[in-house]
Amino acid sequence: MQALTSLLRRPGPRAGVVLPSGAVTGEKHRPRIKSGVTFALLAGLFATPAHAATGEAVNPWVALAYLVSGVFFILALRGLSSPASSRRGNRFGMAGMLIAVVTTLVTHDVANIVEIAIAIAIGGLIGFLIARRIAMTAMPELVAAFHSLVGLAAVLVGWAAYLNPGAFGLLVGDSIGAVSKVEMGLGIAIGAITFSGSVIAFAKLSGRMSGSPILLPARHVINLGTLAAIIVLTALFAMAGPSETMPLIIALTVLAFLIGFLLIIPIGGADMPVVVSMLNSYSGWAAAAMGFTLGNTAMIITGALVGSSGAILSYIMCRAMNRSFISVIAGGFGADASSGGGEAKEQRPYKQGSAADAAFMLEQAEKVIIIPGYGMAVAQAQHALREMADILEEKGVEVKYAIHPVAGRMPGHMNVLLAEAQVPYENVFELEDINSEFAQADVAFIIGANDVVNPAAKTDKSSPIYGMPVFDVDKAKQVFFIKRSMGGVGYAGVDNDVFYMDQTMMLLSDAKKMVEEIVKALD
């Protein structure tokens, strides 16, 4: 008890800042945590008292309130790691946020509480409207947008600390300390990279910009040169006198915004899940860097949590695609679609079936494995799919769902959609746990997926997806493949030999419409 009292009486950290984020983490067979987790974690924990600059001690009850708030955010993180406890996790996050915000407002001298209340009301209204109106198909670009806000917040905090260092307790004599300038420069640089990179990711994911790689001449040289210039500028900024720093920090900020843009535009759509995870990691490191600048332990710890979890997830996803993290950053995935695709594929013979044909064969099956992809998300077919599965199970058919680590446009995208449709968690399996079962499956039911079932990843060394682990749907007795038309290819830009296999029946239609027709035929 004496140790706890001593701890609570220690001087508090310097002023923090509310930062949204999009951390993504997860457990086996469970959807990854969505962006709201770290948004709440960062926003709540960053609302810490600003007493370091003045030397005032923190009231032990205030420190205890922030401690309780932090515990609630940890519980939120834990709860949101599983769809079964996600509602409880959200409530923990809301409680932690309420405690943090109220404690901050009550214990600080607020210049104008009315203005703060108005800002909170406006922000809350915007968040409410987005939550009510956003479609699940738009969730990946929403996560990217959250990442951009984290980066921009880091840049603004860094500039605020530079323009008014006294308010942040950064002055050593009449100038900012060299160590603080290094931390400030890194925070601004990482934040700017996160912001501009996330804006490009948002544009690609939302269709406002082509998802194909945009390859600039000598892009690797340009990127390395820009990164080297940022490092040099950070060192010069740290060593420069007070009158020489403004041009350096401006150049540092501009180049950081530029490199974020240059890093993301050459990355193709097939790598977007890794990009989202990578930007999530950047947002955490930006927050951690600002935490060092502000002397805010909560920001350092939380930023490190977000940054490390994003980096680990990026590594896991790169392994799932059999690609190195460096190759993803280098970009250009799927840029040369012709290398693995061959001639125009529409000329090859294929079998086309109807909903009635599919329904008849599904009823005769003993085991069906469903492989969802982004096409299911676009068509919002998850509820109809759940209804079809329920009918089949009532008829004695075993139904399982197979989720690829990079299916969709963000980590855990398919898991979230299936959870929204209340698909039982125990029926959802990851690639390594279910791939061996396709040989015993009567039907592999592919709805909106493409690259993750493409055998070219195993057989065609010239294909841009070669080496990526894929589902062995070719071993199933029958394959149903729902897609809009034969003219389209996957996001990686390569054709799929599964379309033309003897046991494949193409169901060419909107995914939701086709599944609904199958449901009617089953009834």
Short mmCIF file of C-alpha atoms in Angstrom, two decimals:
data_model
loop_
_atom_site.label_atom_id
_atom_site.label_comp_id
_atom_site.label_asym_id
_atom_site.label_seq_id
_atom_site.Cartn_x
_atom_site.Cartn_y
_atom_site.Cartn_z
CA MET A 1 0.00 0.00 0.00
CA GLN A 2 2.87 2.35 0.85
CA ALA A 3 4.48 1.60 -2.52
CA LEU A 4 1.20 2.35 -4.30
CA THR A 5 0.81 5.64 -2.45
CA SER A 6 4.38 6.57 -3.36
CA LEU A 7 3.71 5.74 -6.99
CA LEU A 8 0.53 7.81 -7.11
CA ARG A 9 2.35 10.83 -5.68
CA ARG A 10 4.96 10.93 -8.38
CA PRO A 11 4.83 13.91 -10.76
CA GLY A 12 2.54 13.27 -13.68
CA PRO A 13 3.39 13.23 -17.36
CA ARG A 14 3.20 16.31 -19.51
CA ALA A 15 0.22 17.22 -21.61
CA GLY A 16 -0.98 14.64 -24.09
CA VAL A 17 -3.23 14.77 -27.12
CA VAL A 18 -6.22 12.81 -28.24
CA LEU A 19 -5.21 10.62 -31.18
CA PRO A 20 -7.41 8.20 -33.14
CA SER A 21 -5.90 5.01 -34.48
CA GLY A 22 -6.65 1.77 -36.24
CA ALA A 23 -4.79 -1.00 -34.43
CA VAL A 24 -5.52 -4.43 -35.76
CA THR A 25 -4.75 -7.56 -33.84
CA GLY A 26 -6.42 -10.86 -33.32
CA GLU A 27 -6.58 -14.43 -32.15
CA LYS A 28 -6.80 -17.69 -33.97
CA HIS A 29 -10.18 -18.23 -35.60
CA ARG A 30 -11.32 -14.80 -34.51
CA PRO A 31 -11.64 -11.49 -36.33
CA ARG A 32 -8.95 -8.93 -35.78
CA ILE A 33 -9.70 -5.95 -33.66
CA LYS A 34 -11.14 -3.04 -35.57
CA SER A 35 -9.84 0.49 -35.55
CA GLY A 36 -12.10 1.66 -32.70
CA VAL A 37 -10.05 -0.29 -30.17
CA THR A 38 -6.90 1.74 -30.38
CA PHE A 39 -8.84 4.89 -31.11
CA ALA A 40 -10.40 4.53 -27.67
CA LEU A 41 -7.14 3.33 -26.12
CA LEU A 42 -5.12 6.25 -27.43
CA ALA A 43 -7.80 8.87 -26.92
CA GLY A 44 -8.47 7.90 -23.34
CA LEU A 45 -4.95 7.28 -22.13
CA PHE A 46 -3.68 10.43 -23.80
CA ALA A 47 -6.01 12.57 -21.73
CA THR A 48 -3.40 12.83 -18.97
CA PRO A 49 -2.60 15.74 -16.66
CA ALA A 50 -0.14 18.44 -17.73
CA HIS A 51 1.86 19.09 -14.62
CA ALA A 52 5.45 18.28 -15.59
CA ALA A 53 6.11 21.75 -16.98
CA THR A 54 4.97 23.40 -13.76
CA GLY A 55 6.37 20.84 -11.37
CA GLU A 56 3.03 20.33 -9.59
CA ALA A 57 2.38 16.92 -8.09
CA VAL A 58 -0.53 14.91 -9.36
CA ASN A 59 -3.41 14.41 -6.97
CA PRO A 60 -3.32 10.70 -6.04
CA TRP A 61 -7.06 10.41 -6.73
CA VAL A 62 -6.52 11.85 -10.20
CA ALA A 63 -3.71 9.38 -10.87
CA LEU A 64 -5.95 6.60 -9.62
CA ALA A 65 -8.72 7.73 -11.99
CA TYR A 66 -6.33 7.57 -14.94
CA LEU A 67 -5.11 4.18 -13.76
CA VAL A 68 -8.69 2.88 -13.68
CA SER A 69 -9.28 4.39 -17.12
CA GLY A 70 -6.22 2.59 -18.46
CA VAL A 71 -7.42 -0.71 -17.00
CA PHE A 72 -10.75 -0.23 -18.76
CA PHE A 73 -8.99 0.29 -22.08
CA ILE A 74 -6.93 -2.84 -21.58
CA LEU A 75 -10.15 -4.73 -20.87
CA ALA A 76 -11.63 -3.19 -24.02
CA LEU A 77 -8.67 -4.44 -26.02
CA ARG A 78 -9.11 -7.88 -24.53
CA GLY A 79 -12.86 -7.94 -25.14
CA LEU A 80 -12.63 -6.81 -28.74
CA SER A 81 -10.22 -9.64 -29.56
CA SER A 82 -13.22 -11.95 -29.89
CA PRO A 83 -16.65 -11.40 -31.45
CA ALA A 84 -18.18 -13.24 -28.51
CA SER A 85 -17.01 -10.53 -26.08
CA SER A 86 -16.83 -7.55 -28.45
CA ARG A 87 -19.93 -5.82 -27.07
CA ARG A 88 -18.51 -6.00 -23.56
CA GLY A 89 -15.19 -4.70 -24.87
CA ASN A 90 -16.92 -1.70 -26.43
CA ARG A 91 -18.62 -0.90 -23.14
CA PHE A 92 -15.29 -1.08 -21.30
CA GLY A 93 -13.80 1.31 -23.83
CA MET A 94 -16.69 3.76 -23.44
CA ALA A 95 -16.37 3.64 -19.65
CA GLY A 96 -12.63 4.26 -19.80
CA MET A 97 -13.11 7.17 -22.17
CA LEU A 98 -15.75 8.74 -19.94
CA ILE A 99 -13.52 8.49 -16.86
CA ALA A 100 -10.51 9.94 -18.69
CA VAL A 101 -12.36 12.88 -20.25
CA VAL A 102 -14.33 13.82 -17.13
CA THR A 103 -11.22 13.58 -14.94
CA THR A 104 -9.28 15.82 -17.32
CA LEU A 105 -12.01 18.46 -17.49
CA VAL A 106 -12.65 18.49 -13.73
CA THR A 107 -9.02 18.69 -12.64
CA HIS A 108 -7.70 21.28 -15.11
CA ASP A 109 -8.12 24.99 -15.52
CA VAL A 110 -10.13 25.09 -18.70
CA ALA A 111 -10.07 28.40 -20.59
CA ASN A 112 -13.52 27.94 -22.07
CA ILE A 113 -15.51 24.87 -21.07
CA VAL A 114 -18.30 25.86 -23.47
CA GLU A 115 -15.99 25.69 -26.48
CA ILE A 116 -14.67 22.31 -25.35
CA ALA A 117 -18.22 21.02 -24.84
CA ILE A 118 -19.16 22.20 -28.33
CA ALA A 119 -16.10 20.50 -29.83
CA ILE A 120 -16.93 17.25 -28.01
CA ALA A 121 -20.54 17.45 -29.18
CA ILE A 122 -19.52 18.04 -32.80
CA GLY A 123 -16.97 15.23 -32.73
CA GLY A 124 -19.44 12.88 -31.06
CA LEU A 125 -22.12 13.70 -33.62
CA ILE A 126 -19.73 13.07 -36.51
CA GLY A 127 -18.66 9.75 -35.00
CA PHE A 128 -22.29 8.75 -34.40
CA LEU A 129 -23.32 9.55 -37.96
CA ILE A 130 -20.34 7.69 -39.42
CA ALA A 131 -21.05 4.64 -37.25
CA ARG A 132 -24.71 4.64 -38.27
CA ARG A 133 -24.17 5.19 -41.98
CA ILE A 134 -20.95 3.38 -42.80
CA ALA A 135 -21.37 0.11 -44.70
CA MET A 136 -19.26 -2.92 -43.86
CA THR A 137 -17.84 -2.76 -47.38
CA ALA A 138 -16.46 0.69 -46.54
CA MET A 139 -14.78 -0.44 -43.32
CA PRO A 140 -11.28 -0.79 -44.87
CA GLU A 141 -11.21 2.78 -46.15
CA LEU A 142 -12.65 3.99 -42.83
CA VAL A 143 -9.72 2.34 -41.03
CA ALA A 144 -7.33 4.03 -43.46
CA ALA A 145 -9.05 7.35 -42.74
CA PHE A 146 -8.56 6.82 -39.00
CA HIS A 147 -4.88 6.17 -39.59
CA SER A 148 -4.58 9.43 -41.49
CA LEU A 149 -6.07 11.31 -38.51
CA VAL A 150 -3.49 9.75 -36.19
CA GLY A 151 -0.67 10.86 -38.46
CA LEU A 152 -2.04 14.38 -38.88
CA ALA A 153 -2.53 14.70 -35.11
CA ALA A 154 1.10 13.72 -34.54
CA VAL A 155 2.26 16.32 -37.06
CA LEU A 156 0.13 19.05 -35.46
CA VAL A 157 1.29 18.19 -31.95
CA GLY A 158 4.91 18.22 -33.10
CA TRP A 159 4.48 21.63 -34.69
CA ALA A 160 2.64 22.95 -31.63
CA ALA A 161 5.53 21.82 -29.44
CA TYR A 162 8.01 23.46 -31.83
CA LEU A 163 6.15 26.79 -31.98
CA ASN A 164 5.49 26.97 -28.23
CA PRO A 165 8.10 24.79 -26.49
CA GLY A 166 7.66 26.50 -23.15
CA ALA A 167 4.11 25.27 -22.83
CA PHE A 168 5.37 21.71 -23.27
CA GLY A 169 8.36 22.02 -20.95
CA LEU A 170 10.88 21.50 -23.74
CA LEU A 171 13.11 24.54 -23.21
CA VAL A 172 16.71 24.09 -22.16
CA GLY A 173 17.79 27.63 -21.50
CA ASP A 174 16.41 29.67 -24.38
CA SER A 175 16.10 26.87 -26.95
CA ILE A 176 14.66 23.41 -27.40
CA GLY A 177 16.95 20.59 -26.27
CA ALA A 178 18.66 18.50 -28.94
CA VAL A 179 17.08 15.26 -27.71
CA SER A 180 13.62 16.84 -27.77
CA LYS A 181 14.22 18.04 -31.32
CA VAL A 182 15.18 14.54 -32.44
CA GLU A 183 12.01 13.14 -30.87
CA MET A 184 9.97 15.96 -32.37
CA GLY A 185 11.45 15.43 -35.83
CA LEU A 186 10.81 11.69 -35.75
CA GLY A 187 7.25 12.19 -34.54
CA ILE A 188 6.49 14.71 -37.28
CA ALA A 189 8.15 12.54 -39.94
CA ILE A 190 6.36 9.33 -38.98
CA GLY A 191 3.08 11.18 -38.56
CA ALA A 192 3.36 12.83 -41.98
CA ILE A 193 4.22 9.50 -43.64
CA THR A 194 1.22 7.92 -41.93
CA PHE A 195 -1.09 10.73 -43.03
CA SER A 196 -0.18 10.90 -46.72
CA GLY A 197 0.17 7.12 -47.02
CA SER A 198 -3.23 6.61 -45.42
CA VAL A 199 -4.83 9.14 -47.73
CA ILE A 200 -3.56 7.19 -50.76
CA ALA A 201 -4.70 3.90 -49.18
CA PHE A 202 -8.13 5.44 -48.57
CA ALA A 203 -8.34 6.58 -52.20
CA LYS A 204 -7.36 3.13 -53.50
CA LEU A 205 -9.70 1.24 -51.18
CA SER A 206 -12.68 3.51 -51.85
CA GLY A 207 -12.26 3.36 -55.63
CA ARG A 208 -11.35 7.05 -55.93
CA MET A 209 -7.99 5.94 -57.25
CA SER A 210 -7.02 2.89 -59.26
CA GLY A 211 -6.02 -0.10 -57.16
CA SER A 212 -3.35 -1.01 -59.71
CA PRO A 213 0.26 -0.21 -58.83
CA ILE A 214 1.51 3.16 -60.10
CA LEU A 215 5.17 2.58 -60.83
CA LEU A 216 7.37 5.65 -61.09
CA PRO A 217 10.69 5.47 -62.93
CA ALA A 218 13.59 4.87 -60.51
CA ARG A 219 11.10 4.82 -57.63
CA HIS A 220 13.45 2.88 -55.34
CA VAL A 221 16.19 5.44 -55.79
CA ILE A 222 13.74 8.29 -55.20
CA ASN A 223 12.35 6.65 -52.06
CA LEU A 224 15.74 5.85 -50.57
CA GLY A 225 17.02 9.33 -51.39
CA THR A 226 13.98 10.94 -49.76
CA LEU A 227 14.30 8.80 -46.63
CA ALA A 228 18.01 9.63 -46.40
CA ALA A 229 17.19 13.33 -46.75
CA ILE A 230 14.65 13.07 -43.90
CA ILE A 231 17.26 11.46 -41.63
CA VAL A 232 19.83 14.12 -42.49
CA LEU A 233 17.32 16.93 -41.94
CA THR A 234 16.38 15.47 -38.54
CA ALA A 235 20.05 15.46 -37.51
CA LEU A 236 20.58 19.02 -38.78
CA PHE A 237 17.41 20.14 -37.02
CA ALA A 238 18.67 18.70 -33.73
CA MET A 239 22.02 20.50 -34.04
CA ALA A 240 20.78 23.82 -35.47
CA GLY A 241 20.49 27.01 -33.47
CA PRO A 242 17.10 28.63 -32.70
CA SER A 243 17.22 30.93 -35.75
CA GLU A 244 18.07 28.12 -38.18
CA THR A 245 15.45 25.50 -37.36
CA MET A 246 12.37 26.79 -39.20
CA PRO A 247 13.53 25.98 -42.78
CA LEU A 248 14.73 22.57 -41.64
CA ILE A 249 11.50 21.50 -39.95
CA ILE A 250 9.46 22.75 -42.92
CA ALA A 251 11.60 20.74 -45.35
CA LEU A 252 11.43 17.71 -43.04
CA THR A 253 7.61 17.88 -42.93
CA VAL A 254 7.21 18.34 -46.69
CA LEU A 255 9.54 15.44 -47.53
CA ALA A 256 7.79 13.18 -45.00
CA PHE A 257 4.41 13.92 -46.57
CA LEU A 258 5.95 13.19 -49.97
CA ILE A 259 7.53 9.86 -49.01
CA GLY A 260 4.22 8.62 -47.58
CA PHE A 261 2.65 9.27 -50.95
CA LEU A 262 5.53 7.65 -52.84
CA LEU A 263 5.55 4.53 -50.64
CA ILE A 264 1.88 3.65 -51.14
CA ILE A 265 1.10 4.47 -54.79
CA PRO A 266 3.25 1.60 -56.16
CA ILE A 267 1.50 -0.95 -53.92
CA GLY A 268 -1.22 -2.93 -55.69
CA GLY A 269 -4.64 -3.88 -54.41
CA ALA A 270 -3.68 -7.43 -53.49
CA ASP A 271 -1.32 -6.08 -50.84
CA MET A 272 -3.89 -3.71 -49.33
CA PRO A 273 -4.54 -5.78 -46.18
CA VAL A 274 -0.82 -5.61 -45.39
CA VAL A 275 -0.77 -1.88 -46.17
CA VAL A 276 -3.64 -1.23 -43.73
CA SER A 277 -1.81 -3.19 -41.03
CA MET A 278 1.46 -1.43 -41.83
CA LEU A 279 -0.12 2.03 -41.61
CA ASN A 280 -1.63 1.01 -38.31
CA SER A 281 1.86 0.24 -37.07
CA TYR A 282 3.15 3.60 -38.31
CA SER A 283 0.36 5.39 -36.44
CA GLY A 284 1.45 3.75 -33.21
CA TRP A 285 5.09 4.69 -33.65
CA ALA A 286 4.04 8.27 -34.46
CA ALA A 287 2.14 8.41 -31.18
CA ALA A 288 5.05 6.88 -29.27
CA ALA A 289 7.48 9.43 -30.75
CA MET A 290 5.20 12.27 -29.68
CA GLY A 291 5.01 10.66 -26.25
CA PHE A 292 8.77 11.05 -25.90
CA THR A 293 8.51 14.69 -27.03
CA LEU A 294 5.82 15.43 -24.46
CA GLY A 295 7.29 13.28 -21.71
CA ASN A 296 3.99 11.35 -21.70
CA THR A 297 4.50 7.77 -20.53
CA ALA A 298 0.96 6.77 -21.49
CA MET A 299 1.52 7.86 -25.07
CA ILE A 300 4.82 6.00 -25.25
CA ILE A 301 3.36 2.76 -23.91
CA THR A 302 0.16 2.91 -25.93
CA GLY A 303 1.95 3.96 -29.10
CA ALA A 304 4.42 1.12 -28.68
CA LEU A 305 1.51 -1.29 -28.19
CA VAL A 306 -0.18 -0.11 -31.38
CA GLY A 307 3.07 0.01 -33.34
CA SER A 308 4.31 -3.41 -32.30
CA SER A 309 0.94 -5.12 -32.77
CA GLY A 310 0.62 -3.65 -36.25
CA ALA A 311 4.16 -4.69 -37.14
CA ILE A 312 3.60 -8.23 -35.87
CA LEU A 313 0.33 -8.52 -37.80
CA SER A 314 2.01 -7.20 -40.95
CA TYR A 315 4.68 -9.87 -40.58
CA ILE A 316 2.05 -12.59 -40.05
CA MET A 317 0.14 -11.48 -43.13
CA CYS A 318 3.28 -11.31 -45.24
CA ARG A 319 4.03 -14.88 -44.22
CA ALA A 320 0.48 -15.82 -45.21
CA MET A 321 1.21 -14.38 -48.65
CA ASN A 322 4.73 -15.87 -48.75
CA ARG A 323 6.13 -12.39 -49.29
CA SER A 324 8.72 -10.39 -47.43
CA PHE A 325 7.72 -7.15 -45.74
CA ILE A 326 10.37 -5.31 -47.74
CA SER A 327 8.91 -6.57 -51.02
CA VAL A 328 5.50 -5.24 -50.02
CA ILE A 329 6.96 -1.84 -49.21
CA ALA A 330 8.85 -1.87 -52.50
CA GLY A 331 5.47 -2.21 -54.21
CA GLY A 332 4.49 -3.32 -57.67
CA PHE A 333 2.59 -6.47 -56.65
CA GLY A 334 0.35 -7.48 -59.54
CA ALA A 335 1.87 -4.88 -61.82
CA ASP A 336 2.63 -7.38 -64.54
CA ALA A 337 -0.59 -9.31 -64.72
CA SER A 338 0.27 -10.70 -68.12
CA SER A 339 3.17 -12.64 -66.70
CA GLY A 340 0.91 -15.19 -65.09
CA GLY A 341 -2.31 -14.76 -66.94
CA GLY A 342 -1.61 -15.77 -70.53
CA GLU A 343 -4.06 -14.96 -73.30
CA ALA A 344 -7.58 -13.61 -72.96
CA LYS A 345 -9.26 -16.10 -70.66
CA GLU A 346 -12.85 -15.58 -71.79
CA GLN A 347 -12.16 -17.84 -74.80
CA ARG A 348 -11.52 -20.88 -72.63
CA PRO A 349 -14.45 -23.26 -72.11
CA TYR A 350 -16.22 -23.27 -68.76
CA LYS A 351 -19.41 -24.66 -67.26
CA GLN A 352 -22.14 -22.27 -66.22
CA GLY A 353 -24.91 -23.31 -63.89
CA SER A 354 -28.02 -21.90 -62.28
CA ALA A 355 -29.19 -21.43 -58.71
CA ALA A 356 -31.45 -24.47 -59.08
CA ASP A 357 -28.50 -26.62 -60.18
CA ALA A 358 -26.42 -25.45 -57.22
CA ALA A 359 -29.27 -25.97 -54.75
CA PHE A 360 -29.84 -29.55 -55.94
CA MET A 361 -26.17 -30.52 -55.55
CA LEU A 362 -25.84 -28.73 -52.21
CA GLU A 363 -28.75 -30.75 -50.83
CA GLN A 364 -27.03 -33.97 -51.89
CA ALA A 365 -23.74 -33.02 -50.25
CA GLU A 366 -22.51 -34.22 -46.88
CA LYS A 367 -19.87 -31.54 -46.37
CA VAL A 368 -19.72 -28.00 -47.77
CA ILE A 369 -16.88 -25.54 -47.23
CA ILE A 370 -17.66 -21.88 -47.95
CA ILE A 371 -14.82 -19.53 -48.96
CA PRO A 372 -15.90 -15.88 -48.76
CA GLY A 373 -14.05 -12.96 -50.36
CA TYR A 374 -14.38 -9.28 -51.08
CA GLY A 375 -17.15 -9.94 -53.62
CA MET A 376 -19.33 -11.11 -50.76
CA ALA A 377 -18.62 -7.87 -48.92
CA VAL A 378 -19.45 -5.74 -51.96
CA ALA A 379 -22.76 -7.56 -52.50
CA GLN A 380 -23.55 -7.64 -48.77
CA ALA A 381 -24.35 -11.32 -49.17
CA GLN A 382 -23.29 -12.52 -45.72
CA HIS A 383 -26.82 -12.64 -44.30
CA ALA A 384 -28.19 -14.57 -47.26
CA LEU A 385 -25.19 -16.89 -46.99
CA ARG A 386 -25.93 -17.55 -43.34
CA GLU A 387 -29.55 -18.33 -44.23
CA MET A 388 -28.40 -20.79 -46.91
CA ALA A 389 -26.04 -22.48 -44.45
CA ASP A 390 -28.79 -22.78 -41.83
CA ILE A 391 -31.10 -24.50 -44.33
CA LEU A 392 -28.35 -26.91 -45.37
CA GLU A 393 -27.55 -27.75 -41.75
CA GLU A 394 -31.23 -28.47 -41.12
CA LYS A 395 -31.03 -30.94 -44.00
CA GLY A 396 -28.07 -32.67 -42.35
CA VAL A 397 -25.26 -31.06 -44.37
CA GLU A 398 -22.05 -30.13 -42.51
CA VAL A 399 -21.16 -26.50 -43.31
CA LYS A 400 -17.83 -24.82 -42.53
CA TYR A 401 -16.32 -21.44 -43.44
CA ALA A 402 -12.71 -21.07 -44.60
CA ILE A 403 -11.06 -17.67 -44.08
CA HIS A 404 -7.80 -16.71 -45.75
CA PRO A 405 -5.57 -14.29 -43.77
CA VAL A 406 -5.59 -11.74 -46.61
CA ALA A 407 -9.17 -12.14 -47.83
CA GLY A 408 -10.90 -8.79 -48.26
CA ARG A 409 -9.32 -5.37 -47.98
CA MET A 410 -8.21 -5.34 -44.36
CA PRO A 411 -7.14 -7.90 -41.74
CA GLY A 412 -10.12 -9.85 -40.43
CA HIS A 413 -12.52 -8.35 -42.98
CA MET A 414 -14.34 -11.62 -43.67
CA ASN A 415 -14.45 -12.55 -39.98
CA VAL A 416 -16.17 -9.27 -39.19
CA LEU A 417 -18.77 -9.77 -41.93
CA LEU A 418 -19.54 -13.32 -40.81
CA ALA A 419 -19.78 -12.18 -37.19
CA GLU A 420 -22.22 -9.47 -38.30
CA ALA A 421 -24.36 -12.21 -39.86
CA GLN A 422 -24.11 -14.17 -36.58
CA VAL A 423 -22.29 -17.12 -38.11
CA PRO A 424 -21.26 -19.42 -35.23
CA TYR A 425 -17.61 -18.80 -34.36
CA GLU A 426 -16.88 -22.50 -34.09
CA ASN A 427 -17.75 -22.93 -37.79
CA VAL A 428 -15.10 -20.46 -38.97
CA PHE A 429 -11.61 -21.79 -39.68
CA GLU A 430 -8.33 -20.37 -40.92
CA LEU A 431 -6.40 -21.71 -43.89
CA GLU A 432 -3.93 -23.95 -42.09
CA ASP A 433 -6.70 -25.57 -40.03
CA ILE A 434 -9.12 -26.45 -42.84
CA ASN A 435 -7.07 -26.77 -46.02
CA SER A 436 -6.61 -30.51 -45.57
CA GLU A 437 -10.41 -30.99 -45.44
CA PHE A 438 -11.07 -29.95 -49.03
CA ALA A 439 -10.17 -33.46 -50.20
CA GLN A 440 -13.12 -34.78 -48.18
CA ALA A 441 -15.49 -31.94 -49.11
CA ASP A 442 -18.35 -32.55 -51.51
CA VAL A 443 -18.63 -28.85 -52.39
CA ALA A 444 -16.25 -25.90 -52.20
CA PHE A 445 -18.55 -22.88 -52.34
CA ILE A 446 -16.53 -19.82 -53.40
CA ILE A 447 -18.36 -16.52 -53.04
CA GLY A 448 -16.50 -13.42 -54.17
CA ALA A 449 -13.00 -14.79 -53.55
CA ASN A 450 -10.43 -15.21 -56.29
CA ASP A 451 -6.71 -14.84 -55.58
CA VAL A 452 -6.90 -16.92 -52.38
CA VAL A 453 -8.13 -19.98 -54.34
CA ASN A 454 -5.94 -19.53 -57.42
CA PRO A 455 -3.77 -22.62 -58.04
CA ALA A 456 -1.32 -20.46 -60.01
CA ALA A 457 0.12 -19.59 -56.60
CA LYS A 458 1.34 -23.19 -56.42
CA THR A 459 2.10 -24.02 -60.05
CA ASP A 460 3.04 -20.90 -62.04
CA LYS A 461 6.41 -19.43 -61.08
CA SER A 462 5.82 -16.48 -63.41
CA SER A 463 2.62 -15.50 -61.59
CA PRO A 464 2.82 -12.49 -59.25
CA ILE A 465 1.03 -14.52 -56.57
CA TYR A 466 3.37 -17.51 -56.81
CA GLY A 467 4.22 -18.89 -53.38
CA MET A 468 1.18 -17.45 -51.61
CA PRO A 469 -0.60 -20.19 -49.63
CA VAL A 470 -4.06 -20.75 -51.13
CA PHE A 471 -7.03 -23.00 -50.46
CA ASP A 472 -6.89 -26.40 -52.17
CA VAL A 473 -10.37 -26.04 -53.67
CA ASP A 474 -9.26 -28.06 -56.70
CA LYS A 475 -9.32 -31.16 -54.46
CA ALA A 476 -13.05 -30.82 -53.69
CA LYS A 477 -15.48 -33.06 -55.59
CA GLN A 478 -17.50 -30.07 -56.80
CA VAL A 479 -16.70 -26.34 -56.92
CA PHE A 480 -19.30 -23.58 -57.12
CA PHE A 481 -17.78 -20.23 -58.05
CA ILE A 482 -19.92 -17.11 -57.71
CA LYS A 483 -18.69 -14.05 -59.57
CA ARG A 484 -20.31 -11.32 -61.63
CA SER A 485 -18.82 -12.24 -64.99
CA MET A 486 -16.01 -14.17 -66.64
CA GLY A 487 -14.36 -10.94 -67.71
CA GLY A 488 -13.06 -10.00 -64.27
CA VAL A 489 -9.94 -11.19 -62.48
CA GLY A 490 -8.83 -10.96 -58.89
CA TYR A 491 -7.36 -7.86 -57.29
CA ALA A 492 -3.89 -9.20 -58.09
CA GLY A 493 -4.78 -8.99 -61.79
CA VAL A 494 -4.26 -12.66 -62.74
CA ASP A 495 -6.70 -15.21 -64.16
CA ASN A 496 -7.82 -18.28 -62.24
CA ASP A 497 -7.65 -21.83 -63.62
CA VAL A 498 -10.34 -22.90 -61.14
CA PHE A 499 -12.89 -21.26 -63.47
CA TYR A 500 -12.18 -23.86 -66.12
CA MET A 501 -11.82 -27.07 -64.09
CA ASP A 502 -14.09 -30.00 -64.95
CA GLN A 503 -15.69 -30.00 -61.49
CA THR A 504 -16.29 -26.24 -61.42
CA MET A 505 -19.71 -24.69 -62.02
CA MET A 506 -19.65 -20.94 -62.57
CA LEU A 507 -22.60 -19.06 -61.05
CA LEU A 508 -22.38 -15.73 -62.83
CA SER A 509 -24.42 -13.15 -60.95
CA ASP A 510 -24.39 -10.70 -58.10
CA ALA A 511 -23.39 -12.70 -55.04
CA LYS A 512 -26.37 -11.72 -52.89
CA LYS A 513 -28.87 -12.28 -55.68
CA MET A 514 -27.43 -15.71 -56.52
CA VAL A 515 -27.40 -16.89 -52.89
CA GLU A 516 -30.96 -15.66 -52.37
CA GLU A 517 -32.03 -17.64 -55.45
CA ILE A 518 -30.29 -20.72 -54.06
CA VAL A 519 -32.13 -20.25 -50.78
CA LYS A 520 -35.47 -20.10 -52.61
CA ALA A 521 -34.57 -23.25 -54.54
CA LEU A 522 -33.63 -25.02 -51.29
CA ASP A 523 -36.98 -24.18 -49.76
#
